[in-house]
Amino acid sequence: MRQPGAYSNLLSGGKMGPHSLPLARIKKIMKKSGEDVKMISGEAPIVFSKACELFIEELTKRAWAMTLQRKTRTMHKEDVAAAVMETDIFDFLVGLVSHTPNPSATLES
Amino acid sequence: MTDENDRLLPIANVWRMMKKILPPNAKISKEAKETMQECASEFICFVTGEASDRCHKENRKTVNGDDICWALSSLGFDNYSDIMLTYLHRLREIHTQRAKQQN
């Protein structure tokens, strides 16, 4: 299997720019998504690097709109949750934002 | 902590992407950044699962870029899918050009 570095070198510095996310980490997350996921082409994490960028940008934009509705300039977790609730394609995140434990606080059962 | 390294995207990278969208004086709580981190990982798992199902149905073992693009469209992320197909096409063009140069 080709090393992701080969693709990275092709793209960095060009119009497509360097990758914003570590490809090895993306690949690890992909593998954890299911036991069926065994082989991943070199280009798949690169595609995800860009797709995640689009996703994070969209969710951030929508969450910020929620922040502004509260007439404040500090985004909180609740703003991200509200953005998820009001966007159909983010339905898969509803369980996550409703129940995400706060890693900074004591764990709740 | 090792588990976090495996299942989440680095928070610094996530934060950098968020900053691109936000005005300079915006503040983001640590919890909001962590939630975004979790959501991004879940996005990868969600789309990969769909792509992997398609591979399985077509008796293919390797999840490739086309599968990711198809899964994005299938799950309602049509606008991402269009951008990604162009990106993937360009990626393959560059790879072909490079391969020709090396030959």
CSV table of C-alpha atoms in Angstrom, one decimal:
chain,number,residue,atom,x,y,z
A,1,MET,CA,0.0,0.0,0.0
A,2,ARG,CA,1.3,3.4,-0.9
A,3,GLN,CA,2.3,5.6,2.0
A,4,PRO,CA,0.0,8.6,2.6
A,5,GLY,CA,3.2,10.7,2.3
A,6,ALA,CA,3.3,10.1,-1.4
A,7,TYR,CA,-0.1,11.8,-1.8
A,8,SER,CA,0.7,14.5,0.7
A,9,ASN,CA,3.8,15.5,-1.3
A,10,LEU,CA,1.8,15.7,-4.5
A,11,LEU,CA,-0.7,18.1,-3.0
A,12,SER,CA,1.3,20.2,-0.6
A,13,GLY,CA,2.3,23.6,-1.9
A,14,GLY,CA,0.0,23.2,-4.8
A,15,LYS,CA,-3.5,24.7,-5.3
A,16,MET,CA,-5.0,22.0,-3.0
A,17,GLY,CA,-2.7,23.0,-0.2
A,18,PRO,CA,-1.2,20.9,2.6
A,19,HIS,CA,-3.5,18.7,4.7
A,20,SER,CA,-5.1,20.2,7.7
A,21,LEU,CA,-5.5,17.0,9.6
A,22,PRO,CA,-3.1,14.1,10.2
A,23,LEU,CA,-3.8,11.3,7.8
A,24,ALA,CA,-2.7,8.5,10.1
A,25,ARG,CA,-5.1,9.7,12.8
A,26,ILE,CA,-8.0,9.8,10.3
A,27,LYS,CA,-7.1,6.3,9.2
A,28,LYS,CA,-7.2,5.1,12.8
A,29,ILE,CA,-10.6,6.6,13.3
A,30,MET,CA,-11.9,5.1,10.1
A,31,LYS,CA,-10.7,1.6,11.3
A,32,LYS,CA,-12.5,2.0,14.6
A,33,SER,CA,-15.8,2.7,12.9
A,34,GLY,CA,-16.4,-1.0,12.3
A,35,GLU,CA,-14.9,-4.4,12.1
A,36,ASP,CA,-15.7,-4.6,8.4
A,37,VAL,CA,-13.3,-1.7,7.7
A,38,LYS,CA,-10.1,-3.5,7.0
A,39,MET,CA,-8.5,-2.0,4.0
A,40,ILE,CA,-8.4,1.7,3.2
A,41,SER,CA,-7.0,3.2,0.1
A,42,GLY,CA,-4.3,5.9,0.3
A,43,GLU,CA,-6.6,8.6,-1.0
A,44,ALA,CA,-9.5,7.9,1.4
A,45,PRO,CA,-7.9,9.7,4.4
A,46,ILE,CA,-7.0,12.6,2.1
A,47,VAL,CA,-10.6,12.9,1.0
A,48,PHE,CA,-11.7,12.9,4.6
A,49,SER,CA,-9.2,15.5,5.6
A,50,LYS,CA,-10.9,17.9,3.2
A,51,ALA,CA,-14.4,16.6,4.1
A,52,CYS,CA,-13.8,17.1,7.8
A,53,GLU,CA,-12.7,20.6,7.1
A,54,LEU,CA,-16.0,21.3,5.4
A,55,PHE,CA,-17.9,19.7,8.2
A,56,ILE,CA,-16.1,21.6,11.0
A,57,GLU,CA,-16.5,24.8,9.1
A,58,GLU,CA,-20.3,24.3,8.6
A,59,LEU,CA,-20.9,23.2,12.2
A,60,THR,CA,-18.8,26.1,13.5
A,61,LYS,CA,-20.8,28.6,11.4
A,62,ARG,CA,-24.1,27.2,12.6
A,63,ALA,CA,-23.0,27.1,16.2
A,64,TRP,CA,-21.7,30.6,16.0
A,65,ALA,CA,-25.2,31.7,14.8
A,66,MET,CA,-26.6,30.2,18.0
A,67,THR,CA,-24.0,32.1,20.0
A,68,LEU,CA,-25.0,35.4,18.4
A,69,GLN,CA,-28.6,34.6,19.2
A,70,ARG,CA,-27.7,34.5,22.8
A,71,LYS,CA,-26.1,38.0,22.3
A,72,THR,CA,-22.7,36.9,23.5
A,73,ARG,CA,-19.4,36.2,21.8
A,74,THR,CA,-18.3,33.1,23.6
A,75,MET,CA,-19.3,29.8,22.0
A,76,HIS,CA,-20.4,27.1,24.4
A,77,LYS,CA,-21.1,23.4,24.0
A,78,GLU,CA,-24.8,24.2,24.1
A,79,ASP,CA,-24.4,26.3,20.9
A,80,VAL,CA,-22.9,23.3,19.1
A,81,ALA,CA,-25.7,21.1,20.4
A,82,ALA,CA,-28.3,23.7,19.2
A,83,ALA,CA,-26.8,23.8,15.8
A,84,VAL,CA,-26.9,20.0,15.6
A,85,MET,CA,-30.6,19.9,16.7
A,86,GLU,CA,-31.7,22.3,14.0
A,87,THR,CA,-29.8,20.7,11.1
A,88,ASP,CA,-31.3,17.5,9.6
A,89,ILE,CA,-28.0,16.1,8.2
A,90,PHE,CA,-26.5,16.4,11.7
A,91,ASP,CA,-29.1,14.1,13.1
A,92,PHE,CA,-26.4,11.4,13.6
A,93,LEU,CA,-24.8,13.7,16.3
A,94,VAL,CA,-28.0,14.2,18.4
A,95,GLY,CA,-27.1,11.3,20.8
A,96,LEU,CA,-23.5,12.6,21.1
A,97,VAL,CA,-24.3,16.2,21.9
A,98,SER,CA,-27.1,15.2,24.3
A,99,HIS,CA,-24.9,12.8,26.3
A,100,THR,CA,-21.3,13.8,25.7
A,101,PRO,CA,-19.7,13.6,29.1
A,102,ASN,CA,-17.6,16.6,30.0
A,103,PRO,CA,-14.0,15.2,30.1
A,104,SER,CA,-12.9,18.2,32.2
A,105,ALA,CA,-15.4,17.4,34.9
A,106,THR,CA,-16.2,14.4,37.1
A,107,LEU,CA,-17.6,11.5,35.1
A,108,GLU,CA,-21.3,10.9,35.6
A,109,SER,CA,-22.8,7.4,35.4
B,1,MET,CA,-5.4,9.5,27.2
B,2,THR,CA,-4.0,6.9,24.7
B,3,ASP,CA,-7.6,6.1,23.8
B,4,GLU,CA,-8.2,9.8,23.0
B,5,ASN,CA,-5.2,9.8,20.7
B,6,ASP,CA,-6.7,7.0,18.7
B,7,ARG,CA,-10.3,8.1,18.4
B,8,LEU,CA,-10.2,11.9,18.2
B,9,LEU,CA,-8.7,14.4,15.8
B,10,PRO,CA,-6.1,16.7,17.4
B,11,ILE,CA,-7.9,19.5,19.1
B,12,ALA,CA,-5.3,22.1,17.8
B,13,ASN,CA,-6.2,21.2,14.2
B,14,VAL,CA,-9.9,21.3,14.9
B,15,TRP,CA,-9.5,24.7,16.6
B,16,ARG,CA,-7.5,26.0,13.6
B,17,MET,CA,-10.4,25.1,11.3
B,18,MET,CA,-12.9,26.7,13.6
B,19,LYS,CA,-10.9,29.9,13.7
B,20,LYS,CA,-11.0,30.3,9.9
B,21,ILE,CA,-14.8,30.8,10.1
B,22,LEU,CA,-15.0,32.9,13.3
B,23,PRO,CA,-14.5,36.6,13.7
B,24,PRO,CA,-11.2,37.6,15.4
B,25,ASN,CA,-12.8,38.5,18.8
B,26,ALA,CA,-14.8,35.3,19.1
B,27,LYS,CA,-14.2,33.2,22.2
B,28,ILE,CA,-14.7,29.4,22.3
B,29,SER,CA,-15.1,27.5,25.5
B,30,LYS,CA,-12.9,24.4,26.0
B,31,GLU,CA,-16.0,22.3,26.1
B,32,ALA,CA,-17.2,23.6,22.8
B,33,LYS,CA,-13.9,22.7,21.2
B,34,GLU,CA,-14.0,19.3,22.7
B,35,THR,CA,-17.6,18.8,21.5
B,36,MET,CA,-16.5,19.8,18.0
B,37,GLN,CA,-13.6,17.3,18.2
B,38,GLU,CA,-16.1,14.5,19.2
B,39,CYS,CA,-18.5,15.5,16.4
B,40,ALA,CA,-15.7,15.4,13.8
B,41,SER,CA,-14.7,11.9,14.8
B,42,GLU,CA,-18.3,10.8,14.7
B,43,PHE,CA,-18.6,12.2,11.2
B,44,ILE,CA,-15.7,10.1,10.1
B,45,CYS,CA,-17.1,7.0,11.6
B,46,PHE,CA,-20.6,7.6,10.3
B,47,VAL,CA,-19.5,8.2,6.7
B,48,THR,CA,-16.9,5.4,6.8
B,49,GLY,CA,-19.6,3.0,8.0
B,50,GLU,CA,-21.8,3.9,5.0
B,51,ALA,CA,-18.9,3.6,2.6
B,52,SER,CA,-17.8,0.3,4.1
B,53,ASP,CA,-21.4,-1.1,3.7
B,54,ARG,CA,-21.3,-0.3,0.0
B,55,CYS,CA,-17.9,-2.0,-0.4
B,56,HIS,CA,-19.2,-5.0,1.4
B,57,LYS,CA,-22.3,-5.2,-0.8
B,58,GLU,CA,-20.1,-5.0,-3.9
B,59,ASN,CA,-17.7,-7.6,-2.6
B,60,ARG,CA,-14.8,-5.2,-2.4
B,61,LYS,CA,-12.3,-5.1,0.4
B,62,THR,CA,-10.8,-1.6,0.1
B,63,VAL,CA,-12.7,1.6,0.9
B,64,ASN,CA,-11.6,4.2,-1.6
B,65,GLY,CA,-12.1,7.9,-2.3
B,66,ASP,CA,-15.1,7.2,-4.5
B,67,ASP,CA,-16.8,5.3,-1.7
B,68,ILE,CA,-16.4,8.2,0.6
B,69,CYS,CA,-17.8,10.6,-2.0
B,70,TRP,CA,-20.8,8.3,-2.6
B,71,ALA,CA,-21.4,7.9,1.2
B,72,LEU,CA,-21.3,11.7,1.7
B,73,SER,CA,-24.0,12.0,-1.0
B,74,SER,CA,-26.0,9.1,0.4
B,75,LEU,CA,-26.1,10.6,3.9
B,76,GLY,CA,-27.3,14.0,2.7
B,77,PHE,CA,-24.0,15.8,2.4
B,78,ASP,CA,-24.5,16.5,-1.3
B,79,ASN,CA,-22.7,19.8,-1.3
B,80,TYR,CA,-19.6,18.1,0.3
B,81,SER,CA,-19.8,15.2,-2.2
B,82,ASP,CA,-19.7,17.6,-5.2
B,83,ILE,CA,-16.6,19.4,-3.8
B,84,MET,CA,-15.0,16.1,-2.9
B,85,LEU,CA,-15.5,14.5,-6.3
B,86,THR,CA,-13.7,17.5,-7.9
B,87,TYR,CA,-11.0,17.3,-5.3
B,88,LEU,CA,-10.6,13.5,-5.8
B,89,HIS,CA,-10.4,14.0,-9.6
B,90,ARG,CA,-7.7,16.6,-9.2
B,91,LEU,CA,-5.8,14.4,-6.7
B,92,ARG,CA,-5.8,11.5,-9.2
B,93,GLU,CA,-4.7,13.8,-12.0
B,94,ILE,CA,-1.8,15.0,-10.0
B,95,HIS,CA,-0.8,11.5,-9.1
B,96,THR,CA,-1.0,10.4,-12.8
B,97,GLN,CA,1.2,13.4,-13.8
B,98,ARG,CA,3.7,12.6,-11.2
B,99,ALA,CA,3.8,8.9,-12.2
B,100,LYS,CA,4.4,10.0,-15.8
B,101,GLN,CA,7.2,12.3,-14.8
B,102,GLN,CA,8.9,9.5,-12.8
B,103,ASN,CA,8.7,7.2,-15.8
